[in-house]
Coordinates of C-alpha atoms and ligand atoms in Angstrom, one line a residue:
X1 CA 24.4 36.6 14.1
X2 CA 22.4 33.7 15.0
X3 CA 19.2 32.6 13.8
X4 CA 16.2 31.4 15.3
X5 CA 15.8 27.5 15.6
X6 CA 13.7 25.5 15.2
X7 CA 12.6 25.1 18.4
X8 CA 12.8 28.6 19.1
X9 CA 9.9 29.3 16.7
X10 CA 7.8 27.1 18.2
X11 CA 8.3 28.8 21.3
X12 CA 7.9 32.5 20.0
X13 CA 4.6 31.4 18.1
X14 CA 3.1 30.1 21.4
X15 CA 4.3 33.0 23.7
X16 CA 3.8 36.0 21.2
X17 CA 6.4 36.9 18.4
X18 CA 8.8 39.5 19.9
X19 CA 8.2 43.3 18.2
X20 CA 11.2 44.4 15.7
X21 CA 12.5 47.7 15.4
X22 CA 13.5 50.2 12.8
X23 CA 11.7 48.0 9.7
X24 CA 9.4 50.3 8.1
X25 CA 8.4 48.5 4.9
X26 CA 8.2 44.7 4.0
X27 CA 7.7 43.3 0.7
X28 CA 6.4 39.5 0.6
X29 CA 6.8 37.9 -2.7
X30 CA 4.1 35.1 -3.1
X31 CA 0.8 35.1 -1.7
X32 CA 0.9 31.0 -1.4
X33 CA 0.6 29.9 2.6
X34 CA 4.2 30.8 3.5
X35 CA 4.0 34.9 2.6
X36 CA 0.4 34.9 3.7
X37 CA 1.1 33.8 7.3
X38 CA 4.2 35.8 7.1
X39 CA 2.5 39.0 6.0
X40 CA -0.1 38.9 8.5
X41 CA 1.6 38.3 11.8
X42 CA 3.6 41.2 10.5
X43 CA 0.3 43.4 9.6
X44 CA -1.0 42.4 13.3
X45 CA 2.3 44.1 14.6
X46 CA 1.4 47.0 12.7
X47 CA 4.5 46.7 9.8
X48 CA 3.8 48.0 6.8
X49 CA 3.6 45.4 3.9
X50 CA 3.6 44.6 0.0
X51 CA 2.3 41.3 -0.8
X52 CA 2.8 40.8 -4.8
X53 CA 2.1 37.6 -6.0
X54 CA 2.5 36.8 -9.4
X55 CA -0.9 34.9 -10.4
X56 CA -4.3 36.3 -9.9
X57 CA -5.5 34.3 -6.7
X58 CA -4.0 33.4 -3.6
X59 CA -3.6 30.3 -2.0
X60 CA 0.0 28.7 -4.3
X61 CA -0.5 25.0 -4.2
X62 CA -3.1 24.6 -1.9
X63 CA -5.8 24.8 -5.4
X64 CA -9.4 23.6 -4.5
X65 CA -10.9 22.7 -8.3
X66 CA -14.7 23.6 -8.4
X67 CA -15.1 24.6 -11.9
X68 CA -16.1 23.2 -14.6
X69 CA -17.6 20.4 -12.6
X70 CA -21.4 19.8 -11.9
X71 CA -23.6 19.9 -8.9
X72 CA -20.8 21.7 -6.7
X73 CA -18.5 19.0 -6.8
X74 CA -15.0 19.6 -6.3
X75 CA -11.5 17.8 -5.6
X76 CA -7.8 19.0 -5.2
X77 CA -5.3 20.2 -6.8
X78 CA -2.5 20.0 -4.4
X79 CA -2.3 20.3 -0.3
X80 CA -5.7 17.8 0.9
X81 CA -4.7 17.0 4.4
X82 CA -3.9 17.9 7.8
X83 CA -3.0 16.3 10.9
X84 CA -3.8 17.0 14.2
X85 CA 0.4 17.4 14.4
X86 CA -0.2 20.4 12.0
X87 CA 0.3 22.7 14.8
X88 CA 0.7 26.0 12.5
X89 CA -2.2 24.7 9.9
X90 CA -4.6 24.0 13.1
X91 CA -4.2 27.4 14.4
X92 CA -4.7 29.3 11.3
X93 CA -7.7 27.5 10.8
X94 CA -8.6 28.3 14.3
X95 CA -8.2 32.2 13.5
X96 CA -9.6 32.2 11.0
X97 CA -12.8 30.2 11.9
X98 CA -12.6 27.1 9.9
X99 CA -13.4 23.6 10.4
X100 CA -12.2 20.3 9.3
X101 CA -13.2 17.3 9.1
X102 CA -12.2 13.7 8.8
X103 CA -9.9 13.1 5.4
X104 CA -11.1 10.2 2.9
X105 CA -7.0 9.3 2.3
X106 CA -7.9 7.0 5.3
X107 CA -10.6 3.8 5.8
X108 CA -10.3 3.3 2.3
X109 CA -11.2 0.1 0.2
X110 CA -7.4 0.3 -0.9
X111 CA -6.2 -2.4 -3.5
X112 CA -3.6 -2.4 -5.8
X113 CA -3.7 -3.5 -9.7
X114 CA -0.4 -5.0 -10.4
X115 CA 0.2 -6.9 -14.2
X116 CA -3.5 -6.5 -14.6
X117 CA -4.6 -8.3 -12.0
X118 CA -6.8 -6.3 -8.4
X119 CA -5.1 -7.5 -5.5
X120 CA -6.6 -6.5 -2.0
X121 CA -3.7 -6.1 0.1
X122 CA -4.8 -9.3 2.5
X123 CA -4.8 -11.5 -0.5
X124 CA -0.9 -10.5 -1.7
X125 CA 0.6 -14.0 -0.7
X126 CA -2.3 -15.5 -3.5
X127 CA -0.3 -13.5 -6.1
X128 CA 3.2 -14.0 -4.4
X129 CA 5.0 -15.0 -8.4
X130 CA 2.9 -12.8 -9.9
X131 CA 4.4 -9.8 -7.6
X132 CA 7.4 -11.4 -7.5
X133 CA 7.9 -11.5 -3.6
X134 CA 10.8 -12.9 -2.4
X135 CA 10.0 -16.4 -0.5
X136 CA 10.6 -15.0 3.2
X137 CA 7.9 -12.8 2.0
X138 CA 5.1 -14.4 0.8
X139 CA 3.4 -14.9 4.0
X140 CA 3.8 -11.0 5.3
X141 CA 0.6 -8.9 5.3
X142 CA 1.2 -5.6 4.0
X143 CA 1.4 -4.1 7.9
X144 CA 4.5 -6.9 8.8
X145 CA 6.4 -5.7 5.6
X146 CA 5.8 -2.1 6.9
X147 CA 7.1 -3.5 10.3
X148 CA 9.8 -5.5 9.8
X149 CA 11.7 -3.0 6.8
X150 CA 10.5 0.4 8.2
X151 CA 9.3 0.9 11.7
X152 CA 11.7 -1.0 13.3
X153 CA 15.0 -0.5 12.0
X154 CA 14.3 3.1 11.6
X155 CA 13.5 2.9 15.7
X156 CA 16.3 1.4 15.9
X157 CA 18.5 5.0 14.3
X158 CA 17.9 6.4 17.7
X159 CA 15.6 9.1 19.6
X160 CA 16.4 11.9 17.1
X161 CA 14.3 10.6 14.4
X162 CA 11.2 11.2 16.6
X163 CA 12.1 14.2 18.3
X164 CA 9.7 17.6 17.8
X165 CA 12.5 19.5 16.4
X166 CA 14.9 18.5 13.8
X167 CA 18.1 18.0 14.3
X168 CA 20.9 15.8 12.2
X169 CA 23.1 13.1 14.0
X170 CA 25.8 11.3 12.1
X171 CA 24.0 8.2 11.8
X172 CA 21.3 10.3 10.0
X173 CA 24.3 12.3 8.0
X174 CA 25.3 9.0 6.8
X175 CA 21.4 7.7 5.9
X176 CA 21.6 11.2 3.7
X177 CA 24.2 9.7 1.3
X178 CA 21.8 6.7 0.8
X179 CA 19.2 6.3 -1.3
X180 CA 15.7 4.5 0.0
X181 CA 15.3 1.8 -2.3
X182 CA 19.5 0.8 -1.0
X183 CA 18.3 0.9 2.6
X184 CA 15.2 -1.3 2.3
X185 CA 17.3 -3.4 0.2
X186 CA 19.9 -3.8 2.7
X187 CA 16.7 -4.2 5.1
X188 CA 16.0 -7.9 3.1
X189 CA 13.1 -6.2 1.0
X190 CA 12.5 -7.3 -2.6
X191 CA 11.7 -5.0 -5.1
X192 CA 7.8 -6.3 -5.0
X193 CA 7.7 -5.7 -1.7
X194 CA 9.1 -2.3 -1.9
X195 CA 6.1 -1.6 -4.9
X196 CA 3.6 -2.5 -2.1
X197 CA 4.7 -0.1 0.5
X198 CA 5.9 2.7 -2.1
X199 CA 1.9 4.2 -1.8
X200 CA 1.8 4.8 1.9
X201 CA 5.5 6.8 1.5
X202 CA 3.1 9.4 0.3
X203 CA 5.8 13.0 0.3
X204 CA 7.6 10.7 -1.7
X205 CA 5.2 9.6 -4.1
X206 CA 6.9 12.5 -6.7
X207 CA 10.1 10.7 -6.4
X208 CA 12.6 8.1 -7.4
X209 CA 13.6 5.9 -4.8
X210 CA 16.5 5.1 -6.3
X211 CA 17.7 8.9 -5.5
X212 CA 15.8 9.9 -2.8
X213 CA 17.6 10.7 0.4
X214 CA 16.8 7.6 3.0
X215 CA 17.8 10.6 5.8
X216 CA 14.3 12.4 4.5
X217 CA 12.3 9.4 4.0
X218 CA 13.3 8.1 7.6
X219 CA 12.3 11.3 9.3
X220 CA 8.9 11.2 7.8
X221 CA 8.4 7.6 8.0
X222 CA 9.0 8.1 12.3
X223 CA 6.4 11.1 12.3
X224 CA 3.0 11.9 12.9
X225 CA 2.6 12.9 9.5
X226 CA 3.4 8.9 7.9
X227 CA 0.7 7.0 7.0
X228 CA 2.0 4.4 9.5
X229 CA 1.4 6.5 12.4
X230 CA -1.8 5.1 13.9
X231 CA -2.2 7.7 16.6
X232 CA -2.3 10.2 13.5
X233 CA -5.7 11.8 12.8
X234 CA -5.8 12.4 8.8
X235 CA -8.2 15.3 8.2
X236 CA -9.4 18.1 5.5
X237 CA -10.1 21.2 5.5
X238 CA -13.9 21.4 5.4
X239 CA -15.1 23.6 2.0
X240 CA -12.3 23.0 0.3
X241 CA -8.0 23.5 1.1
X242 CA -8.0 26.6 -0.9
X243 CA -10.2 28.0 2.2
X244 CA -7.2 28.7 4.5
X245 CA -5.6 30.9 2.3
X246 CA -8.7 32.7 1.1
X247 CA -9.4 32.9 4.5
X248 CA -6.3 34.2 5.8
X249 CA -6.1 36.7 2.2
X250 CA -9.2 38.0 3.4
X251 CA -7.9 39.6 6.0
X252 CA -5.1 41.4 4.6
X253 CA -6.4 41.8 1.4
X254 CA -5.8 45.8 1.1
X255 CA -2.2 44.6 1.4
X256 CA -2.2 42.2 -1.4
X257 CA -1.2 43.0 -5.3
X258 CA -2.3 40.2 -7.6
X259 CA -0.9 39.7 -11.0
X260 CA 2.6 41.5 -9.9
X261 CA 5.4 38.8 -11.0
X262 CA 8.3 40.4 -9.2
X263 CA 11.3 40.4 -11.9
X264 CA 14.3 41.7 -10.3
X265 CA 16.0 41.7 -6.5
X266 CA 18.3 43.8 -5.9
X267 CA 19.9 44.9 -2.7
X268 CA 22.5 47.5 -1.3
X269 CA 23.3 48.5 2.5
X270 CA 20.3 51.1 2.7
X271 CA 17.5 49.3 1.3
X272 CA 16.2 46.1 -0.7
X273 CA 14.9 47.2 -4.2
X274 CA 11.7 44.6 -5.8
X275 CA 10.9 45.1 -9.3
X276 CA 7.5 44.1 -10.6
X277 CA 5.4 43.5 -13.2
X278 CA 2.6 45.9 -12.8
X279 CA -0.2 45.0 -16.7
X280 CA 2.4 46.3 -19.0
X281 CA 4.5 48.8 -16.5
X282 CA 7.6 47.8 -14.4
X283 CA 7.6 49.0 -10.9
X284 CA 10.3 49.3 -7.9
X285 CA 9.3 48.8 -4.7
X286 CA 11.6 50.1 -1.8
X287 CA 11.5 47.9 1.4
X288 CA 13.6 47.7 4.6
X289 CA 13.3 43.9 4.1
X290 CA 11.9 41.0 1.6
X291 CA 10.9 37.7 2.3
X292 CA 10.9 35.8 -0.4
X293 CA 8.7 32.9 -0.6
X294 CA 9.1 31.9 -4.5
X295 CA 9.9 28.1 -4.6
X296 CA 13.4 27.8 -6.2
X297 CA 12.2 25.9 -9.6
X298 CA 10.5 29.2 -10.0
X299 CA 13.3 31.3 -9.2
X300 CA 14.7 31.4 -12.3
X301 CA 12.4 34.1 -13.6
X302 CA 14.1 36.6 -11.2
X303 CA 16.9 38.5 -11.7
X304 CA 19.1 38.4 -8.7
X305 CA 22.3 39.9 -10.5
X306 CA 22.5 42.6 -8.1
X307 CA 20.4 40.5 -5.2
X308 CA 24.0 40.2 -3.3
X309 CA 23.5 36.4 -2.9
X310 CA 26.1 34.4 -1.8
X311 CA 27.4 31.7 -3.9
X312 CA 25.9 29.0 -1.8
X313 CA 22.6 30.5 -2.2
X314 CA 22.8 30.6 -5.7
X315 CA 24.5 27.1 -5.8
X316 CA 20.9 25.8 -3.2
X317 CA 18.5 27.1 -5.7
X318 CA 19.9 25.2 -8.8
X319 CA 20.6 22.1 -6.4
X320 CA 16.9 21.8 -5.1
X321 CA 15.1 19.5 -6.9
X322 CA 11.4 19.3 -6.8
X323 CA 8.8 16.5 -7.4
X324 CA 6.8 16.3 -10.6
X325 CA 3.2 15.6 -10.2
X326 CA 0.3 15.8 -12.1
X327 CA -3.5 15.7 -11.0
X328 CA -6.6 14.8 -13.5
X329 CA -9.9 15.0 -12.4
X330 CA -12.7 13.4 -14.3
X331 CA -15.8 13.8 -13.8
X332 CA -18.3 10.6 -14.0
X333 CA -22.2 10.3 -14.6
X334 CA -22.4 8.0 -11.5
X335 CA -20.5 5.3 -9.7
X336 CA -19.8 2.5 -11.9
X337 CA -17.3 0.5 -9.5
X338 CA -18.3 -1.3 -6.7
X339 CA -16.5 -0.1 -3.8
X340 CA -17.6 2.5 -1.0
X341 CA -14.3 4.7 -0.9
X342 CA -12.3 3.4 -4.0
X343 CA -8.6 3.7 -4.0
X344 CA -6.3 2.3 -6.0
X345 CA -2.5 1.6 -6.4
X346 CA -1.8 0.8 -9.6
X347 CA 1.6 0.0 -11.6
X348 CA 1.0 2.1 -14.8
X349 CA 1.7 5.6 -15.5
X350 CA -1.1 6.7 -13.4
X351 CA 0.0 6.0 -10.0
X352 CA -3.2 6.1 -7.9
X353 CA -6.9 6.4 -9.2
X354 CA -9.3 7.6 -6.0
X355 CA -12.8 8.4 -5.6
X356 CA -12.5 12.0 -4.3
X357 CA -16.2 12.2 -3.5
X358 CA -16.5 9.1 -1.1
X359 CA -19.4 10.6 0.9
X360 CA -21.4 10.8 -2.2
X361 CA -23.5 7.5 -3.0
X362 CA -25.8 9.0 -5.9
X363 CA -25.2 11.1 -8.8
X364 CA -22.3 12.4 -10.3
X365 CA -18.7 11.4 -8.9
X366 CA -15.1 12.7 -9.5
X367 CA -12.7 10.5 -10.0
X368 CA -8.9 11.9 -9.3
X369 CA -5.8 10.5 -11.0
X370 CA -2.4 11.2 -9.9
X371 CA 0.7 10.9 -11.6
X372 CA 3.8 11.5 -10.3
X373 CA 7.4 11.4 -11.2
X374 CA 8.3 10.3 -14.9
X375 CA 4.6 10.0 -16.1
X376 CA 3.7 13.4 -14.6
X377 CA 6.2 15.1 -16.3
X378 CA 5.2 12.8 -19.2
X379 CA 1.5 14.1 -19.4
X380 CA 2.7 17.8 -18.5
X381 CA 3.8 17.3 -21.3
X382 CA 0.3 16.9 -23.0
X383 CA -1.9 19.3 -24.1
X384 CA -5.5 19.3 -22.0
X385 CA -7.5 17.4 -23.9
X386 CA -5.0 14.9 -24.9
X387 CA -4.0 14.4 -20.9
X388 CA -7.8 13.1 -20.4
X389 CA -7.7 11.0 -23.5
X390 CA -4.3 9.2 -21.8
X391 CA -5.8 8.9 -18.6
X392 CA -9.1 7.9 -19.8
X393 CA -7.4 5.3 -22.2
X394 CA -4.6 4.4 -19.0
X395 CA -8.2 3.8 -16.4
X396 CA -10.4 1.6 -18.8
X397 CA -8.8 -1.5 -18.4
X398 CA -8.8 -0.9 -14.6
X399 CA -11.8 0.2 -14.0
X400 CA -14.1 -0.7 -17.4
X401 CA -16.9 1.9 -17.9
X402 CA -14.6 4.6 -17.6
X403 CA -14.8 6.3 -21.0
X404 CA -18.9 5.7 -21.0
X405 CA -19.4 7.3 -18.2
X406 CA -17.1 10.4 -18.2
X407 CA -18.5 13.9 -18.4
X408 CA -15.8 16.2 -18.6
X409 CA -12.2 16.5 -16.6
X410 CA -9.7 18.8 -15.9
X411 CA -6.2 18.9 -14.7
X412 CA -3.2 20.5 -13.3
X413 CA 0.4 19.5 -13.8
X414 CA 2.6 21.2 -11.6
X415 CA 5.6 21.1 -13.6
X416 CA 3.8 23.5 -16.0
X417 CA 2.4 26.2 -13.4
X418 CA 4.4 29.1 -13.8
X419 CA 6.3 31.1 -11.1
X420 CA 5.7 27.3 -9.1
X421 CA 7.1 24.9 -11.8
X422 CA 7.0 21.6 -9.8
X423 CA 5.0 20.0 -6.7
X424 CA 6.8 19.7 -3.4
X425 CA 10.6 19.8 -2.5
X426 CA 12.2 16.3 -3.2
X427 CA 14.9 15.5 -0.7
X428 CA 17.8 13.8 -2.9
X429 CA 20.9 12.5 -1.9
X430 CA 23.2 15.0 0.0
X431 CA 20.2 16.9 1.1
X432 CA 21.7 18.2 4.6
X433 CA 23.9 20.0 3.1
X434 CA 21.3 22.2 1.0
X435 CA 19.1 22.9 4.3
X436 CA 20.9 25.6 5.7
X437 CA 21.7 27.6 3.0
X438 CA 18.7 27.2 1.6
X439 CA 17.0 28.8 4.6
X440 CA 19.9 31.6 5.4
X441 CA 19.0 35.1 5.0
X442 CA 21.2 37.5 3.1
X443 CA 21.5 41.0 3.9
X444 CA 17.8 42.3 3.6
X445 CA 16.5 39.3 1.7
X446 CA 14.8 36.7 4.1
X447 CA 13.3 32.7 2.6
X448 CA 10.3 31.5 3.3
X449 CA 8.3 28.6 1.5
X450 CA 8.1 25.0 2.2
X451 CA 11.8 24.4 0.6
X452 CA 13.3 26.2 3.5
X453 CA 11.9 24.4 6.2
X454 CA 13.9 23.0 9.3
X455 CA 12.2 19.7 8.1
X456 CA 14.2 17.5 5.8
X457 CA 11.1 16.6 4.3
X458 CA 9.2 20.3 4.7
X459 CA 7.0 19.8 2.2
X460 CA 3.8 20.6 3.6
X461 CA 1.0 23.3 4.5
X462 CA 2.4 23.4 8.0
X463 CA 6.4 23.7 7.2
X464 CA 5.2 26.4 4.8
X465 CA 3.6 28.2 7.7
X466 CA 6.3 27.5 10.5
X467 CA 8.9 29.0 7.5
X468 CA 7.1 32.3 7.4
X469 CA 6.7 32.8 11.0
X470 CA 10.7 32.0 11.3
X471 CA 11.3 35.2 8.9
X472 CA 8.9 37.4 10.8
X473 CA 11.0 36.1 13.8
X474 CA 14.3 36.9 11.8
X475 CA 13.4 40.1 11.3
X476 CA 13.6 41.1 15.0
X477 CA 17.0 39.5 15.4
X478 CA 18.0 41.1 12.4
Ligands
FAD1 C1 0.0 17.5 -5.4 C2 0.3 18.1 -4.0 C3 -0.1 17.5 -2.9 C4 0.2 18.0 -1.7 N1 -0.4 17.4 -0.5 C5 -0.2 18.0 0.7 C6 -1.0 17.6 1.8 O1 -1.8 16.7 1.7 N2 -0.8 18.3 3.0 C7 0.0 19.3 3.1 O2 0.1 19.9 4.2 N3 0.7 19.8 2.0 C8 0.6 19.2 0.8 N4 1.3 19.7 -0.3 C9 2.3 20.7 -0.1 C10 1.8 22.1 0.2 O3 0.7 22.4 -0.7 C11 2.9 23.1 0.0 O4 4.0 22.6 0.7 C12 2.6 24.5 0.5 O5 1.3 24.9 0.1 C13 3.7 25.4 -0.1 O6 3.4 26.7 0.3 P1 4.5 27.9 0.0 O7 3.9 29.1 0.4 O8 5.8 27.5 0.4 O9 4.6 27.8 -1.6 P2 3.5 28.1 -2.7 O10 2.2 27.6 -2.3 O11 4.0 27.6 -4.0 O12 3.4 29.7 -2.8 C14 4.4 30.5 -3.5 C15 3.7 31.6 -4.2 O13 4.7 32.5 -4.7 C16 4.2 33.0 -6.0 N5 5.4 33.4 -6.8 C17 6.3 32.6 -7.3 N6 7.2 33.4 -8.0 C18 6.8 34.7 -7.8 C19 7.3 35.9 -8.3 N7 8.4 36.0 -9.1 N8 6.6 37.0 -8.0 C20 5.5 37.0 -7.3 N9 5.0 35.8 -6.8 C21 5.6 34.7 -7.1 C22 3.5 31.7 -6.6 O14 2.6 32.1 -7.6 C23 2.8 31.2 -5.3 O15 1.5 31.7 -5.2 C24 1.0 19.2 -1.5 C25 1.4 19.8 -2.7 C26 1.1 19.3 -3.9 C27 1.6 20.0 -5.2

């Protein structure tokens, strides 16, 4: 049997996904972006389908926060932009009517605070032994560091690294057993100079260098989606990210049963079997076929004993790391800093402090803080209150006023959402070889979900979408 491609995907979502034949039933677990797309291309070819999604709203990690804040503010919880690369994410937005519009991630008065001090990224060669730049690089702006330890050596790997669909070469199998702090070491880049270009890597923002795989990193660094893509438009979903899957919900939502954990897979050669959580009542579903769009971190609350999995499958899903991150919003009385669009690098636990209501001048603000990696997990590991209190306590020195002129906050650390359990997939060392098998369907059982994209670095709205429209593709090969 073999499965679609990439490529062929692509091609079958521009030209009309074919019609499958003798599938009856189809059970989706998840309602985030990948089983929503997936369910309703199947709905549209008039298949009967079971969405059950373990938490009470739809949408997974794409989380708009509106309450508790004032005046109809509002920032993110996860997912904030698309590019006009997105191909899946633009034309779910197109169905389903909604707009975009430029993303405040870009144009911003970005500056880092590094030992205490604000340094604007023009002025880094005043505070060369404070960063600790290497001598060769105290005269680099920011955009010749990018340059000369980025771009173009990773131009230099060859034409693959650009092209639309992903495929591995050797000289990319052999980047995959290398970490990305070794190749921009081996690249001449000090350790300062890696802290100032570590912001813009932004899918890897959740991960250690030290152990992330430089295959990954060099992939996304060569796309439309990096931040050094300057033919890249950087946009957001007008209203709010949580509107696209709302949106797209909407229109299936007869189909879809909140609250309804599934707790058991199980599988023989007539049909697939999915036990749920129904309030206090266990249920079996029977379906032809299931596509399965639980991220593997969260995986571990199903019981696949008699799922049929294959031992590579089983081996994937403990293998697949995730990224820890963690998101604090804080609501302030007004602006009490000085720049238009503040954002800001900094080199203490929280990672970047941004103002996520730029287009705002007067009255209240939101100010967002993300952690990732260690210090995520770290306040995960806080209760609410306490999480503000750090942060609150972490921002002062930074940005002095903070604590007078907080309101109230809120946050979510990803680690701790259940059935999710961390933030996007984190390509590690040896990644390749989890790809496929992540990805492979088994018998009846079919993965979607951003983990088992084509892309080594799939973490994204997009990759979610393109994985479910691969199942619905699987399913008329099957
Ligand atoms: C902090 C952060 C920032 C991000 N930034 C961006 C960005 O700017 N742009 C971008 O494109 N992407 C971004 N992403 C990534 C993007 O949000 C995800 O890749 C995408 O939304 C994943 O969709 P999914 O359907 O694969 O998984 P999910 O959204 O996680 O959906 C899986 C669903 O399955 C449900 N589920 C799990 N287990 C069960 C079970 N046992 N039974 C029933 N249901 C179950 C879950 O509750 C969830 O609703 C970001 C993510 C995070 C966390």
């Amino acid at each position: 049997m073999s499965w679609p491609t990439q490529q062929d995907t692509k091609t079958a979502f521009e030209t009309g996904l074919p019609p499958h034949h003798g599938i009856d039933h189809v059970v989706v677990v998840g309602a985030g972006l990948a089983g929503l797309g997936a369910a309703y291309e199947l709905i549209k070819q008039g298949t009967r389908v079971t969405v059950l999604e373990a938490s009470g709203h739809p949408g997974g990690r794409t989380r708009t926060i509106r309450a508790p804040f004032s005046d109809g503010l509002r920032s993110e919880a996860g997912a904030m932009t698309v590019t006009n690369q997105c191909d899946y994410t633009v034309h779910y937005l197109r169905e389903t009517g909604l707009e975009t519009e430029p993303s405040d991630l870009v144009g911003t008065d970005f500056s880092y605070y590094r030992g205490g001090v604000r340094i604007r990224p023009d002025t880094t060669a005043d505070h060369a032994s404070l960063l600790g730049l290497h001598p060769h690089e105290k005269d680099l702006s920011i955009t010749e560091m990018v340059r000369r330890y980025v771009t173009e050596p990773n131009e230099e790997i060859g034409p693959e690294l650009l092209s639309s669909a992903w495929s591995v070469s050797p000289r990319l199998l052999e980047l995959d057993r290398r970490s990305v702090r070794e190749v921009l070491h081996e690249r001449g880049a000090s350790a300062a100079a890696i802290g100032l270009i570590e912001p813009f890597f932004l899918e890897m923002r959740g991960g250690e260098l030290g152990s992330a795989s430089a295959m990954a990193w060099a992939r996304y660094e060569s796309g439309p989606r990096s931040l050094f893509d300057a033919g890249t438009k950087w946009n957001k979903i007008k209203g709010g990210t949580d509107m696209l899957a709302r949106a797209l919900a909407g229109k299936i939502a007869d189909r879809i049963v909140y609250r309804a954990p599934v707790v058991r897979l199980a599988q023989d050669e007539h049909e697939a079997q999915v036990t749920f959580l129904d309030r206090n009542r266990l249920q079996t579903l029977s379906a032809d076929r299931v596509i399965v769009t639980a991220p593997f971190s969260g995986m571990r609350r199903i019981n696949l004993a008699a799922a049929g999995l294959s031992a590579e499958k089983h081996a994937t899903m403990r293998r697949l790391r995730y990224a820890s991150a963690s998101r604090i919003a804080l609501q302030m009385r007004r602006q009490f800093w000085p720049e238009q669009q503040l954002m800001l690098s900094t080199d203490g636990p929280v990672g970047t402090v941004r103002d996520a209501t730029p287009r705002r001048p007067e009255g209240r603000k939101i100010l967002e803080c993300w952690f990732s990696g260690w210090s995520a997990q770290a306040v995960a590991d806080m209760g609410e209150e306490e999480r503000i209190d750090f942060t609150l306590a972490e921002i002062e020195p930074i940005l002095p006023g903070a604590r007078e002129h907080f309101e109230l906050g809120t946050s979510v650390a990803w680690d701790n959402e259940r059935h999710i359990e961390g933030a996007y997939i984190l390509p590690e060392l040896g990644h390749h070889d989890l790809m496929e098998h992540a990805r492979r369907p088994e018998g009846r059982l079919h993965f979607a979900g951003e983990h088992t994209a084509y892309e080594p670095n799939g973490g994204s709205m997009n990759y979610a979408l393109e994985s479910g429209l691969r199942t619905v593709l699987e399913l008329s090969a099957a």
